[in-house]
Coordinates of C-alpha atoms and ligand atoms in Angstrom, one line a residue:
X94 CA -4.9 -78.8 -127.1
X95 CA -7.9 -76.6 -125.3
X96 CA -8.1 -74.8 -122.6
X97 CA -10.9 -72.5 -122.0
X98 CA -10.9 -69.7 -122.1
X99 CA -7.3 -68.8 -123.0
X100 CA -6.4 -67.9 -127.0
X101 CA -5.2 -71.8 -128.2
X102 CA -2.0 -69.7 -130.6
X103 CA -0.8 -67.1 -127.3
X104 CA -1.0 -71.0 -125.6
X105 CA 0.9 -73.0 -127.9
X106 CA 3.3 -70.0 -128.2
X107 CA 4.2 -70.1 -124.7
X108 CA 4.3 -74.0 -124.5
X109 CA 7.1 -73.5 -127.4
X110 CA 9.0 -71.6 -124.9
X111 CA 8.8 -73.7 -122.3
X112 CA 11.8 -76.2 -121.6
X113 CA 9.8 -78.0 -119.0
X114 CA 6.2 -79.4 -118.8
X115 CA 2.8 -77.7 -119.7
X116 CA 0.1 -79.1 -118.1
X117 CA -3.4 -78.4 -118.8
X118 CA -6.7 -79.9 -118.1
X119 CA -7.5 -81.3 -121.5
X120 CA -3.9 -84.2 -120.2
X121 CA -4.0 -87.2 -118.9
X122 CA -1.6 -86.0 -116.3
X123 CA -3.9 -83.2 -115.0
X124 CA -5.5 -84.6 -112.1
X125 CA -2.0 -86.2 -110.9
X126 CA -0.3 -82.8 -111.6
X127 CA -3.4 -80.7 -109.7
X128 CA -3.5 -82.9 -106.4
X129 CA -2.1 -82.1 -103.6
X130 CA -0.3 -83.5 -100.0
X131 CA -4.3 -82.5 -98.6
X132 CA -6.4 -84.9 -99.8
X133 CA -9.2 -82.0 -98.6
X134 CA -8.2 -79.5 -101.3
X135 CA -9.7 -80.3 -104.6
X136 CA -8.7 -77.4 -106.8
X137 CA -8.7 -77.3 -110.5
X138 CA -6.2 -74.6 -112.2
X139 CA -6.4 -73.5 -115.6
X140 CA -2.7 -74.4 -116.5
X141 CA -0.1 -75.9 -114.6
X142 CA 3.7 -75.7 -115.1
X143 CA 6.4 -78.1 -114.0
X144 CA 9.0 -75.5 -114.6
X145 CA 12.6 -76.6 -115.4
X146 CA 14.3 -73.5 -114.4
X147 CA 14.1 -69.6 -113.7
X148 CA 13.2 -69.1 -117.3
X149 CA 10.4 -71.2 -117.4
X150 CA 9.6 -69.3 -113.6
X151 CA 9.5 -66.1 -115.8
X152 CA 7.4 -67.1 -119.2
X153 CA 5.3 -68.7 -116.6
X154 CA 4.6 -65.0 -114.6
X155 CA 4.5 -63.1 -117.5
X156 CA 1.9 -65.4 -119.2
X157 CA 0.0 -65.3 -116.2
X158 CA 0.0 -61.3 -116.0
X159 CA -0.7 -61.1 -119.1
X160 CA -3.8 -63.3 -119.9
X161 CA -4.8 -62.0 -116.3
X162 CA -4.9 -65.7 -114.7
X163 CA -3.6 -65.6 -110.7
X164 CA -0.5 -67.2 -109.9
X165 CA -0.6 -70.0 -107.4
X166 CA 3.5 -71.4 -106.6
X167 CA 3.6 -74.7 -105.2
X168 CA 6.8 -76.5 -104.2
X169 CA 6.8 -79.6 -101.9
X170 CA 2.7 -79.3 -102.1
X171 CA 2.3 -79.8 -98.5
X172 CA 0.6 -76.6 -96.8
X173 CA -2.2 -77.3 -95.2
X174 CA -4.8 -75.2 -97.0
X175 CA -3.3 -76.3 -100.2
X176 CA -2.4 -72.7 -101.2
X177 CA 0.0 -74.5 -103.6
X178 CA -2.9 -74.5 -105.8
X179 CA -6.2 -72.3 -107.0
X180 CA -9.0 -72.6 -109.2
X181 CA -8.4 -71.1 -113.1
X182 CA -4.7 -70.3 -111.7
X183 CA -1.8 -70.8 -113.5
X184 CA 0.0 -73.4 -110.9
X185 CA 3.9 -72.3 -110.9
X186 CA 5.0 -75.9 -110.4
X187 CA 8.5 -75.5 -108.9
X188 CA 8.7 -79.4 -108.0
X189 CA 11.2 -80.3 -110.8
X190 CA 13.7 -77.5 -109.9
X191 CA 15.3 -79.4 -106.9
X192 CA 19.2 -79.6 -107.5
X193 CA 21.4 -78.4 -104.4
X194 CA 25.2 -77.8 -104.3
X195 CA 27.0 -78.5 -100.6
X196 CA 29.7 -75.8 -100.5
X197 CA 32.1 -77.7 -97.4
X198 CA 34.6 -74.5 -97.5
X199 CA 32.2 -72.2 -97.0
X200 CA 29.8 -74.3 -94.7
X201 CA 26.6 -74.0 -96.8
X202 CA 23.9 -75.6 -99.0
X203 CA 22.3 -74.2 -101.8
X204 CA 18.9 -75.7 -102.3
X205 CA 16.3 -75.1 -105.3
X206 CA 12.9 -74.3 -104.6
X207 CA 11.2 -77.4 -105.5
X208 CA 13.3 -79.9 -103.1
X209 CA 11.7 -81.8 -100.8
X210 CA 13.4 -81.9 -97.2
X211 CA 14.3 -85.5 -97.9
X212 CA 16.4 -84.7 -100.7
X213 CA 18.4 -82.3 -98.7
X214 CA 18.4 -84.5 -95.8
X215 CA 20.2 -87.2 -98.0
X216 CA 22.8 -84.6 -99.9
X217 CA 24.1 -83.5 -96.2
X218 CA 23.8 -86.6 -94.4
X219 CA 27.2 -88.0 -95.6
X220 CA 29.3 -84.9 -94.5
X221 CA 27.1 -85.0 -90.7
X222 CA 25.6 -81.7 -91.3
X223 CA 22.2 -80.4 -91.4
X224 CA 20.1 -77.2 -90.6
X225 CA 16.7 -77.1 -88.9
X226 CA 14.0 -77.6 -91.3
X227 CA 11.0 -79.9 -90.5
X228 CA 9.7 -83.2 -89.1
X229 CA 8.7 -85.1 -92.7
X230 CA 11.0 -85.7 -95.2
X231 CA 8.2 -85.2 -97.9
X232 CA 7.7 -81.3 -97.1
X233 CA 9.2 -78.4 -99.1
X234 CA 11.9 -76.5 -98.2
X235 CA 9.7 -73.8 -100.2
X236 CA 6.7 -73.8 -98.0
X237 CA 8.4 -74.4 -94.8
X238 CA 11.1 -72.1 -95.0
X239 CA 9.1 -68.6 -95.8
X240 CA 6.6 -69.7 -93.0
X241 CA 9.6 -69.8 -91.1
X242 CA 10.3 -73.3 -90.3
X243 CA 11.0 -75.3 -86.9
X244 CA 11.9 -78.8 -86.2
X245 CA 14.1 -81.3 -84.6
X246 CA 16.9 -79.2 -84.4
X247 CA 15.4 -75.5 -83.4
X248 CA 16.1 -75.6 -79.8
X249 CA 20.0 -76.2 -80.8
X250 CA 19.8 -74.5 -84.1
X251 CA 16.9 -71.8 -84.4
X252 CA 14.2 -71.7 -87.0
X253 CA 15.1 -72.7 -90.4
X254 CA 15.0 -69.0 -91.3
X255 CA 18.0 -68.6 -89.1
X256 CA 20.0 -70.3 -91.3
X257 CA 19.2 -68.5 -94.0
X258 CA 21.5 -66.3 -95.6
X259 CA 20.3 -65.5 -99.3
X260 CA 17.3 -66.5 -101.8
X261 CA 17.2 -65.3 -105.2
X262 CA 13.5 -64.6 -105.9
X263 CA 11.5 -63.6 -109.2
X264 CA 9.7 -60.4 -108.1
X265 CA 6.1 -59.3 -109.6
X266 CA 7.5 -56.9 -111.6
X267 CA 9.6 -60.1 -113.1
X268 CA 13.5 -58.7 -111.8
X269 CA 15.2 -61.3 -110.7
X270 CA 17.4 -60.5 -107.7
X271 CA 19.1 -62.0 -104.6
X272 CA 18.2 -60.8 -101.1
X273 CA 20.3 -61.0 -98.3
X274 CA 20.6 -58.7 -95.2
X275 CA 23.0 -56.4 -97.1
X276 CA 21.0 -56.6 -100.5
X277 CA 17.1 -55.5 -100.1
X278 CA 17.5 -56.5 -96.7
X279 CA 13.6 -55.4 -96.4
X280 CA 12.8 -57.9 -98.8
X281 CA 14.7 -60.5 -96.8
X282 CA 13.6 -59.9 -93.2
X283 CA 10.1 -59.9 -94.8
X284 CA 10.7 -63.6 -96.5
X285 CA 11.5 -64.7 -93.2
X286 CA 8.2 -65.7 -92.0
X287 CA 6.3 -63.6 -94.4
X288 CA 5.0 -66.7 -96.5
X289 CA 5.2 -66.6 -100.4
X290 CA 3.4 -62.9 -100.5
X291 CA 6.7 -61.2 -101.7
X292 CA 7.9 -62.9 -105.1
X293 CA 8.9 -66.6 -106.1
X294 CA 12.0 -67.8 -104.5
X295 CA 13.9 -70.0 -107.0
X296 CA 16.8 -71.0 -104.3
X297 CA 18.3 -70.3 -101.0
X298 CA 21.2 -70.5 -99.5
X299 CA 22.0 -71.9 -96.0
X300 CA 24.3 -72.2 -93.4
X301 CA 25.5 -75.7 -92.1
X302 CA 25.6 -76.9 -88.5
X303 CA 26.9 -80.3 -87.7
X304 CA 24.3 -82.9 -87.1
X305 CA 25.3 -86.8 -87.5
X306 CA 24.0 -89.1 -84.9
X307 CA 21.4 -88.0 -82.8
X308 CA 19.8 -89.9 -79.6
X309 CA 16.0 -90.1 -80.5
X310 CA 13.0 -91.6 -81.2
X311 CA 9.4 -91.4 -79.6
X312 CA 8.5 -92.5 -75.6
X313 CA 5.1 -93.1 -75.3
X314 CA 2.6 -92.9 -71.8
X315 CA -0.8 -94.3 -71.6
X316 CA -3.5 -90.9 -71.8
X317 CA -4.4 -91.7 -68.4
X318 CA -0.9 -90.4 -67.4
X319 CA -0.8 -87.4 -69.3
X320 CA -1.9 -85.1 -66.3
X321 CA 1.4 -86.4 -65.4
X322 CA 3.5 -86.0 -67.8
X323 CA 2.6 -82.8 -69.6
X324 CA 3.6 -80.6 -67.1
X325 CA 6.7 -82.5 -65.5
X326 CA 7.1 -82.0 -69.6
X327 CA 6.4 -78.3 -69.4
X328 CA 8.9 -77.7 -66.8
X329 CA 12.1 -79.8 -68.2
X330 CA 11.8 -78.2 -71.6
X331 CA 11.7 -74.6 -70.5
X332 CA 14.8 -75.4 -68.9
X333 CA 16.8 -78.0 -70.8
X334 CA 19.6 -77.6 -73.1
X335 CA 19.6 -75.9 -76.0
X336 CA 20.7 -79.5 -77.8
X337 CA 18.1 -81.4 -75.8
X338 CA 15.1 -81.1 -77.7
X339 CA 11.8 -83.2 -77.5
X340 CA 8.2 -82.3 -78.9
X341 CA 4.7 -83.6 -77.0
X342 CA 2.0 -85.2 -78.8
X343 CA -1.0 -86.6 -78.1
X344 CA -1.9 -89.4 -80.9
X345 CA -3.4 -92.8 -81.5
X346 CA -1.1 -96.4 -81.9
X347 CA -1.3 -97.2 -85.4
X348 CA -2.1 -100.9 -86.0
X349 CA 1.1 -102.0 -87.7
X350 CA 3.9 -104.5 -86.8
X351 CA 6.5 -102.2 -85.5
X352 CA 4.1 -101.7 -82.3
X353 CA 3.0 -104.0 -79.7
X354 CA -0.4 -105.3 -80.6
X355 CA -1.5 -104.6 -76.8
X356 CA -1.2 -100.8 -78.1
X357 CA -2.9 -100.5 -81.3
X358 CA -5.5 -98.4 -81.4
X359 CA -5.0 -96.8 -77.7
X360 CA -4.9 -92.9 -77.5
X361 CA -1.7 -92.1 -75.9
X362 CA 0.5 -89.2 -75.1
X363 CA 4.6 -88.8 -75.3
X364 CA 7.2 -87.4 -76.7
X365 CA 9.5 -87.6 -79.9
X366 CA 13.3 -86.9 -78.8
X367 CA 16.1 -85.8 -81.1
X368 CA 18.9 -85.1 -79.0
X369 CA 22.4 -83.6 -80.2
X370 CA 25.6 -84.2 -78.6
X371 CA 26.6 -85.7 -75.6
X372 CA 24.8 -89.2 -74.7
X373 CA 25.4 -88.3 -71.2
X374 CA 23.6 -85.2 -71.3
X375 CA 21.0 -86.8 -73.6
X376 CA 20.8 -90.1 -71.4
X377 CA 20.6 -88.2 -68.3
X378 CA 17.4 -86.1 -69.7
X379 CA 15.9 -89.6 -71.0
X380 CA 16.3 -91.0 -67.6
X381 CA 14.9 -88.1 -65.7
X382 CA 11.5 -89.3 -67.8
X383 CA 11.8 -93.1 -67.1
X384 CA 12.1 -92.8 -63.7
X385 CA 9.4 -90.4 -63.4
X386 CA 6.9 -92.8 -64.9
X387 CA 7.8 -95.9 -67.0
X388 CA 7.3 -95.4 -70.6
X389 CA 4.2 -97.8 -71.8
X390 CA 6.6 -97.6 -75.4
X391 CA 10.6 -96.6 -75.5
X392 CA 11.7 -96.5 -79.0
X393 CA 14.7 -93.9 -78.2
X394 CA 17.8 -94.8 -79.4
X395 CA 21.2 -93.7 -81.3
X396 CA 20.5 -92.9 -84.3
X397 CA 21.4 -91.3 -87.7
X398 CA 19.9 -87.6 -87.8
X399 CA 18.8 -88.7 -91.3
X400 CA 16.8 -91.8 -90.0
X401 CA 15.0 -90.0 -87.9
X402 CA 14.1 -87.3 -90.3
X403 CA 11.9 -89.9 -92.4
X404 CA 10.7 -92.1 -89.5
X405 CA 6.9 -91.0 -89.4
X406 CA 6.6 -90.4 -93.4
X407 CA 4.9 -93.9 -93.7
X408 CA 2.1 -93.2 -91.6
X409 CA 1.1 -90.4 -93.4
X410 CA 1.2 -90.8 -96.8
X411 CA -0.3 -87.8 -99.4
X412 CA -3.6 -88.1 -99.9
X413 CA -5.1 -88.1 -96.3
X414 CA -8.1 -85.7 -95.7
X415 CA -6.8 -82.8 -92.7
X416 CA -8.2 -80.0 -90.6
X417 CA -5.2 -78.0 -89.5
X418 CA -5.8 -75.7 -86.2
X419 CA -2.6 -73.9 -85.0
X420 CA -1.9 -72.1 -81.5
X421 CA 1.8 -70.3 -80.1
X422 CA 1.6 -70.9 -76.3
X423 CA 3.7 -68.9 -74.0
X424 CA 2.6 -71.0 -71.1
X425 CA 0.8 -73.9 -70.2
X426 CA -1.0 -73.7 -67.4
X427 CA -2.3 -75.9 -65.3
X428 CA -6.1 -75.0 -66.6
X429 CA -4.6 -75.1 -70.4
X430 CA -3.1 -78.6 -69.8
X431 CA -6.6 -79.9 -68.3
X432 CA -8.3 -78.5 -71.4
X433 CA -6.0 -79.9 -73.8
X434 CA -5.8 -83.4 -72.4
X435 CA -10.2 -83.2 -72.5
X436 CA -10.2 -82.5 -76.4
X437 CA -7.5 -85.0 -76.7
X438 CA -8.9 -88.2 -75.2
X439 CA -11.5 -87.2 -77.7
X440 CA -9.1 -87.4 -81.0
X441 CA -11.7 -88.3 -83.6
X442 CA -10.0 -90.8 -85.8
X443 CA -6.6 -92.7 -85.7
X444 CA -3.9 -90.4 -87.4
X445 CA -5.7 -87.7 -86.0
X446 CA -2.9 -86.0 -83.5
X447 CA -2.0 -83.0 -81.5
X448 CA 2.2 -81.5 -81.4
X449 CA 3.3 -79.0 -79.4
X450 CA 6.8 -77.8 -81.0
X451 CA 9.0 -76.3 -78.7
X452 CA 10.4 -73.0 -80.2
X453 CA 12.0 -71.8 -77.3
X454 CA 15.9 -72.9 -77.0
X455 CA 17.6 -70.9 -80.2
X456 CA 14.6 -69.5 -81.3
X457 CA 15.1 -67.5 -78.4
X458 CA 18.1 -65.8 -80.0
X459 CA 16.6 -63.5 -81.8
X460 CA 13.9 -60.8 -81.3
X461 CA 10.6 -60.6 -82.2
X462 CA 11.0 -57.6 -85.0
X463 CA 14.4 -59.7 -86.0
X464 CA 12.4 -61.3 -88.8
X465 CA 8.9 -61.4 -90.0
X466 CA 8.3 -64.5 -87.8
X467 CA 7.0 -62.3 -85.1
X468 CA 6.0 -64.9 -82.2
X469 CA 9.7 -65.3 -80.5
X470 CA 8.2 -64.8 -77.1
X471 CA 6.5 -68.4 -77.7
X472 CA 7.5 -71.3 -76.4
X473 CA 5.8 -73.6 -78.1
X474 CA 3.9 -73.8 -81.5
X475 CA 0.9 -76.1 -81.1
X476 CA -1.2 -77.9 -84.1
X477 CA -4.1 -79.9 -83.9
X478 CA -4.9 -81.8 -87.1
X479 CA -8.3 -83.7 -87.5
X480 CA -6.7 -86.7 -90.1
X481 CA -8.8 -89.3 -91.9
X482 CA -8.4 -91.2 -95.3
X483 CA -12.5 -91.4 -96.0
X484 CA -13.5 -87.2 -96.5
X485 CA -16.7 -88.6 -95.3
X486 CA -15.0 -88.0 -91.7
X487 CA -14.5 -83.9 -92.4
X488 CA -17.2 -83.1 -90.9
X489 CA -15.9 -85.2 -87.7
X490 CA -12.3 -84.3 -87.7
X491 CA -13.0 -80.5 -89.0
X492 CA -15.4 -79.9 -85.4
X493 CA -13.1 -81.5 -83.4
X494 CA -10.1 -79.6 -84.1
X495 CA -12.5 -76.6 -84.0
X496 CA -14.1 -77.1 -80.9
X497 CA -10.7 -78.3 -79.4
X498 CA -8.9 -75.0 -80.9
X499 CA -11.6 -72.9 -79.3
X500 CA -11.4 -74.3 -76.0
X501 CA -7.5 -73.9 -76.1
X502 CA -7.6 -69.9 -77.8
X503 CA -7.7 -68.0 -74.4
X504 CA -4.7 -69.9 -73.1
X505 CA -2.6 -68.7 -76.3
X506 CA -0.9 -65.6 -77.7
X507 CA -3.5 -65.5 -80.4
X508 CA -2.2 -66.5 -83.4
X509 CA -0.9 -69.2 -84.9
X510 CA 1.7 -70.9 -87.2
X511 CA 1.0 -69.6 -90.8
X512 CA 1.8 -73.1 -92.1
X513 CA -0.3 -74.6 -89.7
X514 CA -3.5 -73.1 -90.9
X515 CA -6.6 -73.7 -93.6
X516 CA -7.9 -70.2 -95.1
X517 CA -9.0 -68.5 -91.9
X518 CA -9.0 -65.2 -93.1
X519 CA -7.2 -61.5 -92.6
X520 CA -8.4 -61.4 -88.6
X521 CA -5.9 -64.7 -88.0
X522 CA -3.4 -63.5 -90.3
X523 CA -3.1 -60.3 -88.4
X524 CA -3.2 -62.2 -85.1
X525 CA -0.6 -64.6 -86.4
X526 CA 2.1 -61.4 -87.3
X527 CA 1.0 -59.3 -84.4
X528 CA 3.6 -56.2 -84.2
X529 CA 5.5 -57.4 -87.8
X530 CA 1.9 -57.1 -89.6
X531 CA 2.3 -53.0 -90.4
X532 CA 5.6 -53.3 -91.5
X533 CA 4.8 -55.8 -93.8
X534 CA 1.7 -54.6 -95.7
X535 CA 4.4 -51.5 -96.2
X536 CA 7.1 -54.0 -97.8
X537 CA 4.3 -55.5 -100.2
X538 CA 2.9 -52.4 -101.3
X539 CA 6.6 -51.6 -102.5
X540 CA 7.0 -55.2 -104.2
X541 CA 3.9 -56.3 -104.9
X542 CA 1.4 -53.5 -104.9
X543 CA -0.9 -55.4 -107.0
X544 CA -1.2 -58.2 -104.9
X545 CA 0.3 -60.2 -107.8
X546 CA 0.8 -63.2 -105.7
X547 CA -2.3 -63.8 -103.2
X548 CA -2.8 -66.8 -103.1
X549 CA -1.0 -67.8 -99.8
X550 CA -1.9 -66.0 -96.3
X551 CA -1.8 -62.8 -97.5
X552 CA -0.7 -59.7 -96.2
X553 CA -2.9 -57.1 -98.2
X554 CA -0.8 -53.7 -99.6
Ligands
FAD860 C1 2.9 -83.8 -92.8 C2 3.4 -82.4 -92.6 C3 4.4 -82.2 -91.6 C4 4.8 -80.9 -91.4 N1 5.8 -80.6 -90.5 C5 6.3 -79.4 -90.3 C6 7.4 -79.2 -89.4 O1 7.9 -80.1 -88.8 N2 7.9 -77.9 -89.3 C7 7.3 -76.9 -90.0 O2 7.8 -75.7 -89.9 N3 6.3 -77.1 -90.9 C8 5.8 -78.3 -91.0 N4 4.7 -78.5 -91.9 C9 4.1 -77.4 -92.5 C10 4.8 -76.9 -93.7 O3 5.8 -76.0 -93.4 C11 3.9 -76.2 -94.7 O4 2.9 -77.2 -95.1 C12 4.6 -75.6 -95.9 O5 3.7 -74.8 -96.5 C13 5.0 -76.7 -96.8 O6 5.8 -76.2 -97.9 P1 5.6 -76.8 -99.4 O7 6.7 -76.1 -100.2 O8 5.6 -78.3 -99.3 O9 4.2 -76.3 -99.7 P2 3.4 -75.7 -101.0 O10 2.0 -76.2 -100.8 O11 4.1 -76.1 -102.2 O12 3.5 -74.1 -100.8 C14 3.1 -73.5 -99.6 C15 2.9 -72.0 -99.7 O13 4.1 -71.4 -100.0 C16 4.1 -70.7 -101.2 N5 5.3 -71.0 -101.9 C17 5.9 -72.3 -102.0 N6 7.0 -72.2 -102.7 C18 7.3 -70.9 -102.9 C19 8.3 -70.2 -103.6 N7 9.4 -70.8 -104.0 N8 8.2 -68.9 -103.6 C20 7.1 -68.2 -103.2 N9 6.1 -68.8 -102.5 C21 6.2 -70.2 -102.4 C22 2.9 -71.3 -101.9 O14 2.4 -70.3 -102.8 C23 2.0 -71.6 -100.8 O15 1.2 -70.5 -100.4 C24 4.3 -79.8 -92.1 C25 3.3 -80.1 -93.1 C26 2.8 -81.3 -93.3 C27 1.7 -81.6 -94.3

């Protein structure tokens, strides 16, 4: 075994303390083991690690202090700048780690770091519960959750950070504690929303909600109705129900069987519905829609939470080459809607698409300096992703998203969703924490003063 640069005895040493997998780039697994969900990000570490449990977490962190090599974590794999991986890192592989233990009496989950929201989806789905987490069952829990987290189930729920109530996390000077708002409570508003700057979460512990069926599915509008429909859209979700909840998208018919052929290909707007409780509610907010304007495409029905969760994963598997462009809007005027429906009857290839989440609902619960997620004043968390298989499209779907991000940026609060954004540098990172940014660079300088872990969106100490 070589690897360059690094002394071939201190390597085979800390191989022989490994109980899971040490990957370097001299093995056939390498490339597979170095790829990420962004087909975009073509990164090649010094070592990776497919760590089997906190021990192998902590030979990992020392062996990277110690041979100086910067520590990249990566769990599900999917942010969107790929800052699950670095050049000449040493990747802290967290994948394998993925057990999680339903506790019914105490109406939690604890999940490891490396599970993938599909796997939690399927341990809580027989017992009807759930917490918000996101709209792919191939994310991390990892990733999403210390950006935050919203999906489905936010306006009834909250962000996925309120449900947290513990992690235990591996910090850089390699303690191993558990943080919870009695127990380095800095530490744990600051892991809310702070990204992965703080230490390496090996699990977290979350509090149930019920979940079961659900009434959704996506209605879809020809573009030409979307000056329509956005802000009748606007209006009804400012106001609805915390357990009504539905997201807007503009995006492109897919050309596969489950949609009319008359619709493949055609750029359309709509929205994807996950509603909670009562079908009257729920059908009564449906209807207010259909008889509004008639749906070119009604796929809403009653459905298993857990089907729902998955129901999009097909049509974008990993791999695909994306741009990522993120906006929190506050409003949406009627100037910001005309702007957003120009840049979107341009969407540059087919899975290229544009969501506005809304975070309004339970998000609302809380207060801006609650957590480190400091954009509670938002009502909606936009991203626009330029997507294409062939990366001879970036240069397409990379000025699109731009230039449609641009025109978009004085209608928003400045920043954007941390996990939602490719390397943009300290100016957006700052814009993205607003008031929560100080206080932060204070609770890294006492963790991490070195700025051990830096490969995320950092907050400098
Ligand atoms: C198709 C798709 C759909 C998405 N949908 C949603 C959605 O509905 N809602 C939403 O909120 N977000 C969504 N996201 C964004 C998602 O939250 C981010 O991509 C998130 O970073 C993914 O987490 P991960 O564990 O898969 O990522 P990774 O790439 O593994 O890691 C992401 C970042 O977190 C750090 N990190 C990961 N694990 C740890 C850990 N255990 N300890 C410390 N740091 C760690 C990494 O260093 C890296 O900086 C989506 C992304 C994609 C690609």
């Amino acid at each position: 075994m070589k690897t360059k640069h690094l002394d071939s005895k201190a390597l085979e040493a800390f191989e022989n303390q490994l109980k899971g997998e040490l990957v370097t780039p001299d093995s056939d697994r390498y490339d597979m083991f170095r790829r990420v969900y962004n087909g975009m990000i073509d990164k090649k570490p010094a070592l990776i690690v497919r760590c089997q449990n906190i021990a192998d977490v902590l030979y990992s962190l020392e062996f990277g202090k110690i041979h100086n090599i910067p520590i990249a974590i990566r769990a599900g794999g999917h942010n969107a700048a790929g800052l699950g991986v670095a050049d000449q890192s040493i990747v802290i592989d967290l994948s394998l780690m993925n057990g999680i233990q339903v506790d019914l009496k105490f109406n939690t989950v604890r999940v490891e770091a490396g599970c993938l929201l599909g796997d939690i989806d399927h341990a809580l789905d027989p017992f009807g519960k759930a917490f918000p987490t996101g709209i792919f069952s191939t994310t991390g829990i990892s990733g999403l959750t210390l950006g935050g987290g919203f999906g489905h189930l936010s306006r009834a729920y909250g962000l996925t950070i309120d449900s947290l109530l513990e992690a235990d996390i591996v910090l850089a000077d390699g303690r191993l504690i558990t943080v919870d708002e009695h127990n380095f409570p800095d530490l744990f508003w600051a892991i809310q929303g702070g990204g992965g700057n703080f230490g390496i979460v090996t699990s977290y512990l979350f509090e149930l909600h019920p979940a079961g069926k659900i009434q959704g599915g996506p209605m879809l509008w020809h573009m030409e109705e979307a000056k329509h429909i956005m802000p009748f859209y606007r209006d009804f979700i400012l106001k609805a129900p915390k357990e009504i909840y539905c997201y807007f998208a503009f995006l492109t018919i897919p050309p596969v069987a489950i949609f009319p052929e008359n619709l493949h290909l055609k750029k359309m707007c709509g929205l994807v519905w996950c509603n909670l409780g009562s079908t009257i509610k729920s059908n009564a907010a449906l209807e207010r829609f259909r008889s509004f304007k008639t749906p070119a495409l009604d796929y809403v029905e009653i459905m298993p939470y857990v089907q729902l969760q998955s129901l999009f994963d097909a049509l974008y598997p990993s791999g695909l080459q994306w741009y990522w462009k993120a906006a929190f809007l506050k409003d949406l005027s009627q100037e910001a809607i005309s702007q957003n429906i120009i840049h979107a009857n341009r969407l540059p290839t087919p899975h290229s698409t544009v969501h506005f989440y809304p975070v309004n609902g339970a998000c609302h619960d809380k207060k801006n300096s609650d957590s480190a997620w400091g954009n509670r004043d938002a009502n909606w968390s936009q991203v626009i992703v330029g997507v294409d298989p062939d990366p001879t499209n970036n240069p397409k779907i990379t000025h699109w998203a731009r230039s449609y991000w641009e025109a978009i940026h004085p209608y928003s609060l400045g920043g954007g969703y941390i996990n939602f954004m490719m390397d943009e540098g300290q100016d957006q990172i700052k814009a993205s924490y607003r008031d929560n940014y100080t206080r932060l660079q204070k609770i890294k300088q006492k963790y991490d003063p070195k700025n051990l872990f830096r490969i995320n969106q950092n907050i400098k100490p």
